[in-house]
Amino acid sequence: MRRPIMIRAAVKGEWALDYNQALEKLAVYDQTHLLKYYGELDDGRQKELLEQIDGTDFSVVKNLNHRESGTERGKITPIVSMEIDEIEKKRSRFEDLGLSAIQKQKVGAVLLAGGMGTRLGSDEPKGVYNIGLTKDLYIFECLINNLLDVVKKADAWVPLFIMTSDKNHERTTEFFKEHDFFGYRKDMVWFFKQEMAPAVDFEGKVFLETKSKISTSPNGNGGWFVSLARNGLVDKIHEIGIEWLNIFAVDNVLQKIADPVFIGASIDSAVEVGAKVVRKAAPDEKVGVMCLEDGRPSIVEYYELTEQMKEERNEKGEYAYNFGVILNYLFSVSALERIMSRKLCLHIVEKKINCLDENGNEIKPQEPNGYKFEQLVLDMIHELESCLPFEVVREKEFAPIKNATGVDSVETARELLKKNGMVL
Ligand code: UTP
């Protein structure tokens, strides 16, 4: 008779699977090679490996089989965005609404900092990168400064939740402590870890990072609310009375966080999510664009836009798919709770993954050598009933740091910061 496969998560120091149970669990997913070096390991490292096998959900690797089929999309049509001229006319009313929500502690901010930032090429968490020229100016510091502008204006603190992963949690939390939270109130900051997923080679075999460690990577930014809940922080959100969560990426050093005007506009429009968007630089710019999909809010990737859609015009004579998202959203907490048990689709992304070579030596590849599995925030949008795309001026609010040089890099972000009057 087959023994049941243990799926309880391993808690450090408690039981894990024994060798045979681990072998049996791995056999189901064709991953028994992960025990190849088991015999060479000392007791402690054997236990570590068994615990990791116990705690890892290997079912995601089955998604590789569906890679070719892609996800079926519904009917894509344009969505109406709130553009700058309208925002300017209503600015003071929106701002008052937003400031009042902040003062009543109805708004929290969530920094998504669990990513690996591999394109930047630093082994450190992206937020500890120093972009200063004549003085130290860390990415985390820039973001906290941006949030402090609002704190000062509202004369109220915005609860801040920071998502990290197993890969960068310790360094991130230590860094904030070393820098005294860059002047932010410590008791207004909560760190939480996101989940991890195994990484595979192009044939679907999970990598070993060392002889006793499976190669895992953060499972994308789409699981942030589930991770908040798993870490007990949704209770905290209720305790404080937070009704809106502004999530934002670690890499946009120019963005406004908990922007009262954006908050006010979203509340006033009674939507389930507000999305900051920028006007596309060209019809074929490589950004995800806000749209409707089967009548519900959604984001269409640049490579999914047909030539006809790229050229389509609205009644104003402007491009119909003209506003790209910048990973700055304001979600209603009650809407998030309604959708949190829904499964988001898994994206399979080619990445450089540290692994062992055929001789068991640890290597850091220079080129993508396999796939990671990620859930993405943008798929949450389609689960919601309504969305307000809210236009912001690109040069004032969008300076992403993805690469060390070239497009969306430290260099381009520095230029934009300088243009906005920052001394570097
Ligand atoms: P990116 O798409 O830039 O991914 O993340 P990344 O992993 O950080 O960078 P590359 O592709 O390896 O260079 C956009 C935002 O989502 C966060 C990132 O930290 C960033 O703020 N993110 C991404 C997470 O919080 N968790 C993840 O698993 C992935």
PDB file of C-alpha atoms in Angstrom, residues 13 15 28 80 145 148 154-155 157 241 247 285 292 295 303 317 334 346 348 391 405 410:
ATOM      1  CA  GLY A  13      13.678  21.729  14.640  1.00  0.00           C
ATOM      2  CA  TRP A  15       9.972  16.482  12.424  1.00  0.00           C
ATOM      3  CA  VAL A  28       5.523  11.903  -7.781  1.00  0.00           C
ATOM      4  CA  VAL A  80     -11.261  55.087 -19.652  1.00  0.00           C
ATOM      5  CA  ASN A 145      11.699  60.112   2.144  1.00  0.00           C
ATOM      6  CA  LEU A 148       7.683  61.077   4.851  1.00  0.00           C
ATOM      7  CA  ALA A 154      -1.027  64.900   6.715  1.00  0.00           C
ATOM      8  CA  ASP A 155       0.612  65.215  10.125  1.00  0.00           C
ATOM      9  CA  TRP A 157       1.843  58.309  10.156  1.00  0.00           C
ATOM     10  CA  GLY A 241      -8.843  50.170  10.831  1.00  0.00           C
ATOM     11  CA  ILE A 247       1.275  48.745  -2.848  1.00  0.00           C
ATOM     12  CA  GLU A 285       6.410  50.822 -25.803  1.00  0.00           C
ATOM     13  CA  LEU A 292     -10.994  45.887 -20.003  1.00  0.00           C
ATOM     14  CA  GLY A 295     -15.734  44.023 -19.428  1.00  0.00           C
ATOM     15  CA  TYR A 303       3.339  41.630 -26.799  1.00  0.00           C
ATOM     16  CA  GLY A 317      -8.460  60.914 -31.393  1.00  0.00           C
ATOM     17  CA  SER A 334     -12.514  44.364   1.680  1.00  0.00           C
ATOM     18  CA  LEU A 346       1.422  31.108 -12.641  1.00  0.00           C
ATOM     19  CA  ILE A 348       6.926  30.928 -16.059  1.00  0.00           C
ATOM     20  CA  GLU A 391      -2.667  59.333 -14.874  1.00  0.00           C
ATOM     21  CA  THR A 405      23.131  50.819 -16.973  1.00  0.00           C
ATOM     22  CA  VAL A 410      20.625  53.642 -12.010  1.00  0.00           C
TER      23      VAL A 410
END
